[in-house]
Short mmCIF file of C-alpha atoms and ligand atoms in Angstrom, two decimals:
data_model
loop_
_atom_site.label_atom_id
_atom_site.label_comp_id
_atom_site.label_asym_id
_atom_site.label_seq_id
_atom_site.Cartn_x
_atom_site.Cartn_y
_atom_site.Cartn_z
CA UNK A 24 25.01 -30.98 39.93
CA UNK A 25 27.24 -28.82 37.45
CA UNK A 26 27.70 -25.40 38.80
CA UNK A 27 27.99 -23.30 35.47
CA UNK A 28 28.76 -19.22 35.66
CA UNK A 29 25.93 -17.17 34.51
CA UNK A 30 25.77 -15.57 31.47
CA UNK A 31 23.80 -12.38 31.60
CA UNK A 32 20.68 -11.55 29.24
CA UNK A 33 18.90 -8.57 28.35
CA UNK A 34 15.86 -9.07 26.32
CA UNK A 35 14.25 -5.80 24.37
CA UNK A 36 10.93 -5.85 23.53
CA UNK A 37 8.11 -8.88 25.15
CA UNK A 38 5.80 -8.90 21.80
CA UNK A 39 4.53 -11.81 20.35
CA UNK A 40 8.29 -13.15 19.65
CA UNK A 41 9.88 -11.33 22.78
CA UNK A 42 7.64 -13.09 24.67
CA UNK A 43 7.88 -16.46 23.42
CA UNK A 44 11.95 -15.83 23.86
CA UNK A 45 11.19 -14.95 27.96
CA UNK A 46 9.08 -17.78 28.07
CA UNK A 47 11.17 -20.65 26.74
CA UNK A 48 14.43 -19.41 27.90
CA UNK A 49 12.75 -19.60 31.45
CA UNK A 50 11.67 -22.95 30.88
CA UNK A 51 14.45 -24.49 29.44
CA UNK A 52 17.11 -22.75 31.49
CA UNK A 53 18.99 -25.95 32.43
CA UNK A 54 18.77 -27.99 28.97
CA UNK A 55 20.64 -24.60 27.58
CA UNK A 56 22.97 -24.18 30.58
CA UNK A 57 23.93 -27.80 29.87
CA UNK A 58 24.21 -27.45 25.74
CA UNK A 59 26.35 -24.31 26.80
CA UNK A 60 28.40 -24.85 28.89
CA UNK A 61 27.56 -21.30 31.12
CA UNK A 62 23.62 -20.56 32.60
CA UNK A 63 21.73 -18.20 30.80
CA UNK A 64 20.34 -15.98 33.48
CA UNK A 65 17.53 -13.41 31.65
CA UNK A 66 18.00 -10.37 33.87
CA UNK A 67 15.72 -8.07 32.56
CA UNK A 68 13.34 -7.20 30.04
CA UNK A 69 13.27 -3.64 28.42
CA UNK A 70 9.13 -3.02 27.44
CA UNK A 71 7.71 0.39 26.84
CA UNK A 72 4.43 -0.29 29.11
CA UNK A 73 5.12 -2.21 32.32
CA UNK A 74 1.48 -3.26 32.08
CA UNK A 75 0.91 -3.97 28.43
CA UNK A 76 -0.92 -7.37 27.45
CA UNK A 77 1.60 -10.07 26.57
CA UNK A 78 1.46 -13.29 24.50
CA UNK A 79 3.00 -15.04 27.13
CA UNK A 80 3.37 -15.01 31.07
CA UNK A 81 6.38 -12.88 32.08
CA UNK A 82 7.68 -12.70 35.10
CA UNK A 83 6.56 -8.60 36.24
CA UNK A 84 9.64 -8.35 38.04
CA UNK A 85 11.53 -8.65 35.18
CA UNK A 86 10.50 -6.08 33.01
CA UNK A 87 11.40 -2.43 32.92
CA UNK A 88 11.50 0.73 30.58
CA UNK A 89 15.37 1.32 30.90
CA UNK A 90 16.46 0.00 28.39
CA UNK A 91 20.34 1.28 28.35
CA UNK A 92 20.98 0.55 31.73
CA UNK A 93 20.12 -2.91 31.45
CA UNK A 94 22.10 -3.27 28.49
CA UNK A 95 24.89 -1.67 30.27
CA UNK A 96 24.63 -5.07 32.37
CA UNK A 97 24.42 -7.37 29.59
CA UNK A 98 26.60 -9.75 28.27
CA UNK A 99 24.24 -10.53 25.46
CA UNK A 100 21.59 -8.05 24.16
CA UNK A 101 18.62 -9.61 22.21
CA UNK A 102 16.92 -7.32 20.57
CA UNK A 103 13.26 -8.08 19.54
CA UNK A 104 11.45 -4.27 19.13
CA UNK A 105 11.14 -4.12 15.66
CA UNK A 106 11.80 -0.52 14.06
CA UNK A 107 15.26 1.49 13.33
CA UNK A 108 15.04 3.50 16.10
CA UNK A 109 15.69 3.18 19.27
CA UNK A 110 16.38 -0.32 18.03
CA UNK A 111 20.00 0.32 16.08
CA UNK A 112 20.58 2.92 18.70
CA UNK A 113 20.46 0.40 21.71
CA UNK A 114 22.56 -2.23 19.50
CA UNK A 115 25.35 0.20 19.42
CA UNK A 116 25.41 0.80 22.59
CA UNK A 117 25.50 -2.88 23.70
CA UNK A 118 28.11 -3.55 21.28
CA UNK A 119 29.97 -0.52 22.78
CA UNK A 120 29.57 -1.48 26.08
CA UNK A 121 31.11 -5.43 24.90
CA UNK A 122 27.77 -7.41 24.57
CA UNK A 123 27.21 -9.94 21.69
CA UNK A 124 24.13 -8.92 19.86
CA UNK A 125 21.27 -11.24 18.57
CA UNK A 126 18.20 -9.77 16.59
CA UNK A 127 15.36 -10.54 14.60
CA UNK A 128 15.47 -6.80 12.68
CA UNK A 129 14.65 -7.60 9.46
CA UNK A 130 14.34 -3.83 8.72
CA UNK A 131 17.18 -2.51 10.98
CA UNK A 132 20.17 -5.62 8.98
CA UNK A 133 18.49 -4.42 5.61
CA UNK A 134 19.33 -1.05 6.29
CA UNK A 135 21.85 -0.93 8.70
CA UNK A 136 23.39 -3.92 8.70
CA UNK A 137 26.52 -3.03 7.67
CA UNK A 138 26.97 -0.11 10.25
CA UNK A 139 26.30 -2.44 13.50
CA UNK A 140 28.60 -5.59 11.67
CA UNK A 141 31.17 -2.93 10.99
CA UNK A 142 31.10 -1.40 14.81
CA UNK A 143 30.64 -4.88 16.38
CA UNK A 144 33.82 -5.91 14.34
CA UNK A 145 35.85 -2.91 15.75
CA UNK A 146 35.50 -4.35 19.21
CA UNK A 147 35.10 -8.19 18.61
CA UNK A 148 31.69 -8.37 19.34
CA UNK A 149 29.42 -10.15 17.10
CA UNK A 150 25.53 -9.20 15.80
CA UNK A 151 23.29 -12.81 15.04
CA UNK A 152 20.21 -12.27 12.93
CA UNK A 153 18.66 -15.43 12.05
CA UNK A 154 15.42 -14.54 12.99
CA UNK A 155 15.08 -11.50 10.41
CA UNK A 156 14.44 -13.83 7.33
CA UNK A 157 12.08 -16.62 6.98
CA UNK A 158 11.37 -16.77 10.82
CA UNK A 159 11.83 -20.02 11.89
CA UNK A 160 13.36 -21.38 9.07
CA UNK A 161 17.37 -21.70 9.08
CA UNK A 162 18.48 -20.20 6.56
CA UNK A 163 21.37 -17.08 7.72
CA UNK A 164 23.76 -19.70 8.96
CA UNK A 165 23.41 -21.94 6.06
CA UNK A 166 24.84 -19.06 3.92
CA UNK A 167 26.96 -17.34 6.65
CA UNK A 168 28.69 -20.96 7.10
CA UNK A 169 27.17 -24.05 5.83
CA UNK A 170 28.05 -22.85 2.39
CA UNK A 171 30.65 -20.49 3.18
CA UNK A 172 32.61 -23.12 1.26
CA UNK A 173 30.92 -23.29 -1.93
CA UNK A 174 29.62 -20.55 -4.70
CA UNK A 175 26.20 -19.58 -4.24
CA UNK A 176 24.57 -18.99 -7.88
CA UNK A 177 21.17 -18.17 -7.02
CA UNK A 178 18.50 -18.47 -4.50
CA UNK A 179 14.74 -18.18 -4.66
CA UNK A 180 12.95 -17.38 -2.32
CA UNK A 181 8.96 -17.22 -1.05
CA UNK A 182 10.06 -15.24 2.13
CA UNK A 183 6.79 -13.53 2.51
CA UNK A 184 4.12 -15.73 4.07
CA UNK A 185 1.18 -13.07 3.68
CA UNK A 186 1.41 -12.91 -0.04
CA UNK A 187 2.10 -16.63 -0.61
CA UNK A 188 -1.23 -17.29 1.25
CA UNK A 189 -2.62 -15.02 -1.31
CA UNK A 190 -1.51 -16.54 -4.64
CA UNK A 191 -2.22 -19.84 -2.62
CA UNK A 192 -5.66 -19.25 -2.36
CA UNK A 193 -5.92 -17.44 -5.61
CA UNK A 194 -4.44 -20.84 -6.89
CA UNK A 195 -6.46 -23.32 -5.05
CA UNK A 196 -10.06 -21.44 -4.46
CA UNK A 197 -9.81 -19.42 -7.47
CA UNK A 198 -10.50 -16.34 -5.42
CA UNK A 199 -10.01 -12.29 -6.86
CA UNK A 200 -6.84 -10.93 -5.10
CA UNK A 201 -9.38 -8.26 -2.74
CA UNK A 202 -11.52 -11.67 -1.38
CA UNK A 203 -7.88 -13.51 -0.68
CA UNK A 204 -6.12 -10.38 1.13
CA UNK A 205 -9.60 -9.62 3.52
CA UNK A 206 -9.09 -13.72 4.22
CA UNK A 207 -5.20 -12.72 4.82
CA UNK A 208 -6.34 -9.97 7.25
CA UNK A 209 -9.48 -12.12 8.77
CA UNK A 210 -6.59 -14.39 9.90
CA UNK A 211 -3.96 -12.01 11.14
CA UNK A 212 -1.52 -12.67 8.67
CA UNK A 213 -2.02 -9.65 7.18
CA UNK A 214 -1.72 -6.39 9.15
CA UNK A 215 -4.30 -3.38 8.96
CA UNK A 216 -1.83 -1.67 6.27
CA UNK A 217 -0.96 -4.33 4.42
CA UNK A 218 1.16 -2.59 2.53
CA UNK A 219 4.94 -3.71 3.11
CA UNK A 220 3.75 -7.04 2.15
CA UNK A 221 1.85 -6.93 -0.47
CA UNK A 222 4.22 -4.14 -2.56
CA UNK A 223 7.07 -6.69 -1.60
CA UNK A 224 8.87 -4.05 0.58
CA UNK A 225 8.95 -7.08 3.19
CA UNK A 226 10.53 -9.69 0.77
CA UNK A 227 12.90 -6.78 -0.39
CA UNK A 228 14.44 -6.29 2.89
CA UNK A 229 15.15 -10.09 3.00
CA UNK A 230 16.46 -10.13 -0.35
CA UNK A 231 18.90 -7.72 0.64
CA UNK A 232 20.33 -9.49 3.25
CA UNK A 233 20.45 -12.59 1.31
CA UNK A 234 22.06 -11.16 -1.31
CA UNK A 235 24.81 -9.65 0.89
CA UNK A 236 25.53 -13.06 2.48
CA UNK A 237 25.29 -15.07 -0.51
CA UNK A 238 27.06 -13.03 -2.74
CA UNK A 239 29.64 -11.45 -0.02
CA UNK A 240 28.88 -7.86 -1.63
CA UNK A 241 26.65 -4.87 0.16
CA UNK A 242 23.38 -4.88 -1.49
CA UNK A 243 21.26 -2.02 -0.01
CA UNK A 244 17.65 -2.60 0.24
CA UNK A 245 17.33 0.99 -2.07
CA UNK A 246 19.06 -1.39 -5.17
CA UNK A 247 16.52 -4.72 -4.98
CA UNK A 248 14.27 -4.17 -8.02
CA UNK A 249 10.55 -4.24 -6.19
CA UNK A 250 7.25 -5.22 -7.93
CA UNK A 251 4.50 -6.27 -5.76
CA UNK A 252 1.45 -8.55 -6.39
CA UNK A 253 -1.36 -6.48 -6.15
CA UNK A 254 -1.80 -6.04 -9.71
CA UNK A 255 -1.99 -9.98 -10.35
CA UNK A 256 -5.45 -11.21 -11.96
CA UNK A 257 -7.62 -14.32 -10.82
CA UNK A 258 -7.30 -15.06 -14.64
CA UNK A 259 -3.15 -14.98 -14.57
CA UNK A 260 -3.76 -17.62 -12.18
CA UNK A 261 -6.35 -19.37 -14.36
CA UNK A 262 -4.06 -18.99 -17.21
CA UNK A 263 -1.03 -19.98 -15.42
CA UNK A 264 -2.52 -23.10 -14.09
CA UNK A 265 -3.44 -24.02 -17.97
CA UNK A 266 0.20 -23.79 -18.88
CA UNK A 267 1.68 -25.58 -15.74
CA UNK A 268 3.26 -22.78 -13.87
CA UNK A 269 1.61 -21.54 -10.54
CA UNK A 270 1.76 -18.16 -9.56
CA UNK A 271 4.88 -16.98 -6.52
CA UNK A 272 6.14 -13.61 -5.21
CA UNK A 273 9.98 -14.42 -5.14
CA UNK A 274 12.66 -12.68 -3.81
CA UNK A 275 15.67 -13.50 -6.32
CA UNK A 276 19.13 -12.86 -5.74
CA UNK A 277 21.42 -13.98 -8.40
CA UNK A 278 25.43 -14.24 -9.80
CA UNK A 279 24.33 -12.55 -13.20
CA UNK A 280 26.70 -11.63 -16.58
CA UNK A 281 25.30 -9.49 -18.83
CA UNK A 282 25.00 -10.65 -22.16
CA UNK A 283 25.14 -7.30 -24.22
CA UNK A 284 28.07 -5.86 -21.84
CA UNK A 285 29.64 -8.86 -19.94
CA UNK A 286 29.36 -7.38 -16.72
CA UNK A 287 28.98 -9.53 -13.93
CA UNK A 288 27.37 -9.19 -10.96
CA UNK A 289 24.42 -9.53 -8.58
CA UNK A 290 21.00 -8.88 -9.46
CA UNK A 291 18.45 -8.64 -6.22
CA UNK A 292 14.89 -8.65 -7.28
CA UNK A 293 11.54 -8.99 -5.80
CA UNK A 294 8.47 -9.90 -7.96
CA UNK A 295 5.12 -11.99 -8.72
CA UNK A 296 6.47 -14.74 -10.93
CA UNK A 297 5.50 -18.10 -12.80
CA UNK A 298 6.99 -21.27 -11.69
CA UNK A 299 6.65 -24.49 -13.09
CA UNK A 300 3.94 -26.81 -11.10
CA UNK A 301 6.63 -29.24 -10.69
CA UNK A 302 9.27 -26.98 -8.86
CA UNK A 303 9.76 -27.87 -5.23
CA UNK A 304 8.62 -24.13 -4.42
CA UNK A 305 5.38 -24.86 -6.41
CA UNK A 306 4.56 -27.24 -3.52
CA UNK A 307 4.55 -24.13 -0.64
CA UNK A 308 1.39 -23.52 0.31
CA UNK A 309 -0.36 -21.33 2.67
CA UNK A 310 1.34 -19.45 4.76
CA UNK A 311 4.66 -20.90 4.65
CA UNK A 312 7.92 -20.00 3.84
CA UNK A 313 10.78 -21.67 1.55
CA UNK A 314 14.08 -20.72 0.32
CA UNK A 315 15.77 -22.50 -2.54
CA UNK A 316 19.59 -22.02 -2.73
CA UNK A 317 21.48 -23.06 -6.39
CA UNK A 318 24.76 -23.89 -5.23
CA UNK A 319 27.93 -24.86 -7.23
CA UNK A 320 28.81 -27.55 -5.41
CA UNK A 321 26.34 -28.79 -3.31
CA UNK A 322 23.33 -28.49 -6.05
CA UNK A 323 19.84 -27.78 -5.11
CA UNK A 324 19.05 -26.91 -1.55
CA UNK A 325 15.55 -26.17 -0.06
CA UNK A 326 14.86 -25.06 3.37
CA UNK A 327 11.11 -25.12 4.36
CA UNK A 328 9.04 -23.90 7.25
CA UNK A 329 7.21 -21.15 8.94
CA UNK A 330 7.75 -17.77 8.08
CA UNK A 331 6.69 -16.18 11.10
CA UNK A 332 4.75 -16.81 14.24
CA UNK A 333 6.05 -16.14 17.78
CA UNK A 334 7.09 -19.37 19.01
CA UNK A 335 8.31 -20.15 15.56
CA UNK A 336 10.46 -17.32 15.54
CA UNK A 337 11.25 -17.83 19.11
CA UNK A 338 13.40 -20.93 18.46
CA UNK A 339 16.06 -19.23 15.61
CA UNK A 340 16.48 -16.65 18.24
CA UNK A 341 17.15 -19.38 20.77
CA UNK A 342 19.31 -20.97 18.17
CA UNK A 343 21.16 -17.96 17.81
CA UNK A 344 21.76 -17.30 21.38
CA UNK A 345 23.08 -20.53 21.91
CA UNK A 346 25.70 -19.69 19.21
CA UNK A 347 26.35 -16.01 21.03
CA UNK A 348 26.71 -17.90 24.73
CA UNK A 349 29.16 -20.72 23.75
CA UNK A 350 31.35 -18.01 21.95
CA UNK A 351 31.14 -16.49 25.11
CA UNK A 352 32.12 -19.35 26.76
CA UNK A 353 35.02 -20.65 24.83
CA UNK A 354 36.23 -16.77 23.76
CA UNK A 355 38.25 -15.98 20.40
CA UNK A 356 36.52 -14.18 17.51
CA UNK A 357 33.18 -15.17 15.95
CA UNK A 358 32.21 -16.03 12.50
CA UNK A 359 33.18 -13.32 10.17
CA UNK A 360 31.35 -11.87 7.66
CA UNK A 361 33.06 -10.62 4.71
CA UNK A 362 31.88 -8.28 1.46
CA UNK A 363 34.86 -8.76 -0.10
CA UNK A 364 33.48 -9.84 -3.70
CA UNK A 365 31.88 -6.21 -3.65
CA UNK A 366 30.49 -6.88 -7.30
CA UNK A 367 28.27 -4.51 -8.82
CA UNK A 368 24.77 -4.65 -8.42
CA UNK A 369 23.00 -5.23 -11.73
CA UNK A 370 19.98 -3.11 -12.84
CA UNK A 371 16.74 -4.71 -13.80
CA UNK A 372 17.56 -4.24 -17.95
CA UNK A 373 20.52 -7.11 -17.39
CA UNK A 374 18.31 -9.63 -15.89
CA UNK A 375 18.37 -12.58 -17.96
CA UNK A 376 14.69 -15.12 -17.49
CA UNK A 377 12.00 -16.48 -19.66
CA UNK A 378 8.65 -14.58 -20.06
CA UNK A 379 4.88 -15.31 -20.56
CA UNK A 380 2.65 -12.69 -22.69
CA UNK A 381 -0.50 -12.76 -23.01
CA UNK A 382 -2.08 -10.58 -26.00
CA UNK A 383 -5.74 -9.90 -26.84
CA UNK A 384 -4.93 -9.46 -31.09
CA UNK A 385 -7.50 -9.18 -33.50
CA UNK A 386 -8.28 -12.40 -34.90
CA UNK A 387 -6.91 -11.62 -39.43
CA UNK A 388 -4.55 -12.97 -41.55
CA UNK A 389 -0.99 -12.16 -40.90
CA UNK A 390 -1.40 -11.08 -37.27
CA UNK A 391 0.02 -13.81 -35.72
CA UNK A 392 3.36 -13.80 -38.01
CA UNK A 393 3.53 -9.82 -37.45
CA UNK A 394 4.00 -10.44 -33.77
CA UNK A 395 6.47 -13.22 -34.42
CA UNK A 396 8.45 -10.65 -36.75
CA UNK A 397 8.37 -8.33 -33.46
CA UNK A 398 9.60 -10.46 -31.15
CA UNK A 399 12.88 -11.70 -33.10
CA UNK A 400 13.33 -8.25 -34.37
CA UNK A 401 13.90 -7.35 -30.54
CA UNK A 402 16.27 -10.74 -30.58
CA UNK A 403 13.46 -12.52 -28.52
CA UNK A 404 12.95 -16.15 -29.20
CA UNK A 405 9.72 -17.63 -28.64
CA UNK A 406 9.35 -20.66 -26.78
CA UNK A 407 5.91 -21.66 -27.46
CA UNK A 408 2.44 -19.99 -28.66
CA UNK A 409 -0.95 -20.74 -27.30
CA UNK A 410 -4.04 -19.57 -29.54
CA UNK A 411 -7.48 -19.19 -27.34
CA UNK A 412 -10.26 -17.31 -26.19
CA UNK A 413 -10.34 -14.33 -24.03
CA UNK A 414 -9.87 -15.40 -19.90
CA UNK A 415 -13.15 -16.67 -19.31
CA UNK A 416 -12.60 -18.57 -22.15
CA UNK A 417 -9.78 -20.09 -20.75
CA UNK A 418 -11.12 -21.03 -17.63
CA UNK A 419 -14.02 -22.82 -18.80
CA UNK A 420 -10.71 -24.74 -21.12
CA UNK A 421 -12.17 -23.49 -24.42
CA UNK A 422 -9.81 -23.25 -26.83
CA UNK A 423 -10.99 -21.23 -30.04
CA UNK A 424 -10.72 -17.57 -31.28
CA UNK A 425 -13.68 -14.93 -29.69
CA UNK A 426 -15.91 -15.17 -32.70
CA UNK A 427 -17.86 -12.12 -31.16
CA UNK A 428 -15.61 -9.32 -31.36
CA UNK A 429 -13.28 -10.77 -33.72
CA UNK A 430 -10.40 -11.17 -31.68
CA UNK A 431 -8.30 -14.02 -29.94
CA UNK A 432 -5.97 -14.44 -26.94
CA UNK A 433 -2.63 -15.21 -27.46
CA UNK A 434 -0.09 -16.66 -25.03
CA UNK A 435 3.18 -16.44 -25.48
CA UNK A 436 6.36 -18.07 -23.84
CA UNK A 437 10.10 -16.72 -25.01
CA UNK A 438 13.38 -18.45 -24.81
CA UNK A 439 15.60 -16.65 -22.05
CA UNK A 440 15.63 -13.02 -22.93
CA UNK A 441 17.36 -9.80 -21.29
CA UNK A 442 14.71 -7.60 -19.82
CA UNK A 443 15.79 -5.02 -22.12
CA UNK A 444 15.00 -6.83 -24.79
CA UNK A 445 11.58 -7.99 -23.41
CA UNK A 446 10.44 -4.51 -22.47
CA UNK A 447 11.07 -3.24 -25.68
CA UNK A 448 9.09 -6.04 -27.57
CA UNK A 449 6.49 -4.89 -25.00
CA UNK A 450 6.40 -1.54 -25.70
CA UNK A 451 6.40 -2.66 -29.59
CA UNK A 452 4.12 -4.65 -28.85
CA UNK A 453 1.32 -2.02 -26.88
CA UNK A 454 1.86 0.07 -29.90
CA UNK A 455 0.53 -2.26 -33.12
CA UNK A 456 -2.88 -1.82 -34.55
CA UNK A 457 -3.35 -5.75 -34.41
CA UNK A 458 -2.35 -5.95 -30.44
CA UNK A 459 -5.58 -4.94 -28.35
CA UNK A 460 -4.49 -5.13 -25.30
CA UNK A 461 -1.25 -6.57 -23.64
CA UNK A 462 -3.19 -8.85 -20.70
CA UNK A 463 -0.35 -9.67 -18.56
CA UNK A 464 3.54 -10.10 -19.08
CA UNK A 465 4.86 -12.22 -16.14
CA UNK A 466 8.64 -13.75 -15.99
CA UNK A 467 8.90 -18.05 -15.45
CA UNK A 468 11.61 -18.43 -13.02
CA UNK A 469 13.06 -21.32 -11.88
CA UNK A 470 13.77 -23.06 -14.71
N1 HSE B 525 4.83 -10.13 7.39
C1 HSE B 525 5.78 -11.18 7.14
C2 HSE B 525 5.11 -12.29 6.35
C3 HSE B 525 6.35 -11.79 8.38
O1 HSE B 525 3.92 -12.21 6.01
O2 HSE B 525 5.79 -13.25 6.06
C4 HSE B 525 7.45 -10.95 8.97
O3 HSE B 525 8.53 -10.84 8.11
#
């Protein structure tokens, strides 16, 4: 029998993930002693009610609500109580008082992140975080060092499992966007104030620390451009599905140049986009997560899997504690994190993507050439034009103009365009006699 020295642990917080974390590092306590070289004793568990329910069976004796004396103690502090405060204050201090640091703080990295990196760098300490994007789903140390080699172009991401069960079963059941959030909330995916994930605050904070990794530049979670998908129709869907693109809130971060200034630089961006049926991301379904990384080496990269859940999220935090132990074990410095690109961050004008329009027009000669005129005025080329009837129309695959009131739908996909360009052949656009109603203007990404 090995005799290993014990590594202390502090756990914060015994929710549904905190729990999970007690539980298997309990369980497994040899298997990781043995992949680490050092035991893994869990000393203590910091809670705010003793006698709360828990997910999970935790040891009673474990658990207390002094939380700073137990890190005091620690060698490693896992943090898992969601929220900036006490949370970043408690990371300080166990970086201050020498601990490694692993968290699943989406919220806390987004906006703090480079505070707690900077102050755990000032002592040699390090701060893990796979946990705070895409759950389970490894996707921090792939950037941090997988491709710490290569250049990282772009990376899209469905980091948001809520809202992709939403489009999902927009998609698939054809439901309204009210019927498929109650569903969301019916299952628990959803919370009561579903509002950080359906307004894409969520998939913001992720693109922000994506961004920063990928791009080795500070992106603060106030400069991600945020459009949520509460707004989206059942018949964008219906249309969408008629021109082969399916409906996805992305988070996008992305090398950019502008093509009016020639700035370059990183654009961060959340929004409800169309991608092509045949993209891997197209095939995400439910609530599941996915991130696609364009890389200039290593090509097309796509890491899959769930999004959240307690166990789930349970084994990056493992993963990550693993990594924080054996540093501990073998000493030296950690892996660094660097922002030393420091490019600008881009506004939303610069982005550079392909769009979809859809116009109810009135159905007369010369209409249809009038809005061509408009768009290559603006220096928008059009990709293709689709002439139909209104939405139900569509979904019942008629294709003809609506006889009745004398209009007819047009759909229309451009070439790449700058956003500035686009919005401006929008607001053109809203403003001719001919143009009844702009329908919906959603970007194609992933092309
Ligand atoms: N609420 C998030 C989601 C999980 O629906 O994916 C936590 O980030």
């Amino acid at each position: 029998m090995i005799e290993y020295r014990n590594l202390r642990i502090a756990l914060l917080g015994a929710g549904s993930v905190g729990a999970q974390v007690a539980t298997l590092l309990l369980e497994q306590s040899d298997e990781l002693a043995a992949r680490v070289g050092a035991g893994l004793e869990l000393v203590g568990i910091a809670v705010r009610e003793i006698d709360a329910p828990r997910s999970a069976p935790i040891p009673k004796e474990l658990l207390t609500t002094d939380a700073l004396t137990l890190i005091q103690g620690a060698d490693i502090v896992i943090e898992l109580m969601g929220g900036l405060e006490p949370a970043r204050s408690y990371i300080l201090a166990a970086i201050n008082s020498g601990a490694d640091v692993v968290t699943g703080n989406k919220a806390l990295i987004a906006a703090h992140g480079p505070e707690l990196l900077d102050a755990a760098e000032q002592v040699g300490a390090q701060i893990y975080y796979e946990a705070a994007v895409a759950g389970a789903i490894p996707i921090i140390r792939p950037l941090r060092e997988s491709l710490a080699g290569d250049r990282v172009k772009r990376i899209l991401g469905i980091v948001n499992g809520t809202t992709n069960y939403i489009l999902d079963k927009m998609d698939v059941e054809g439901d309204s966007f009210e019927s498929a959030l109650a569903a969301a909330t019916a299952l628990g995916y959803a919370e009561a104030d579903p509002t950080a994930d359906i307004e894409g605050y969520d998939a913001a904070q992720k693109a922000a620390i994506l961004a920063r990794l990928a791009f080795h530049t500070e992106v603060p979670v106030e400069a991600v451009h945020r459009e949520g998908i509460t707004k989206i129709t059942a018949a964008e869907v219906r249309q969408a599905q008629k021109t082969g693109y399916v409906v996805k809130l992305l988070a996008i971060c992305e090398r950019l140049t502008d093509p009016l200034t020639g700035e370059e630089g990183v654009s961060a961006r959340v929004y409800p986009a169309l991608v092509s049926r045949l993209h891997p991301l197209a095939a995400v379904h439910g609530a599941k997560n996915a991130v696609f990384v364009e890389a200039e080496a290593a090509g097309d990269l796509m890491f899959y899997g769930a999004g959240a859940g307690g166990r789930e999220t349970a084994s990056a935090v493992l993963g990550d504690l693993v990594s924080a132990a054996r540093r501990h074990v073998a000493g030296g410095p950690g892996v660094a994190e660097s922002t030393h690109a420091n490019l600008p961050i881009m506004p939303i004008d610069s982005v550079v993507t392909k769009y979809q329009i859809t116009l109810e027009v009135s159905d007369a000669p010369g209409v249809l050439s009038g809005i061509a005129g408009l768009f290559s005025g603006h220096g928008v080329s059009v990709e293709a034009v689709q002439q139909s009837i209104s939405s139900a129309g569509v979904a019942q695959g008629v294709s003809r103009t609506n006889e009745a009131s004398g209009t007819a739908t047009l759909v229309i996909v451009t070439h790449e365009a700058t956003e500035r360009d686009l919005s401006r052949t929008v607001a053109d656009l809203a403003g001719q006699p001919s143009v009844v109603r702009v329908e919906s203007v959603l970007r194609v990404e992933g092309a």
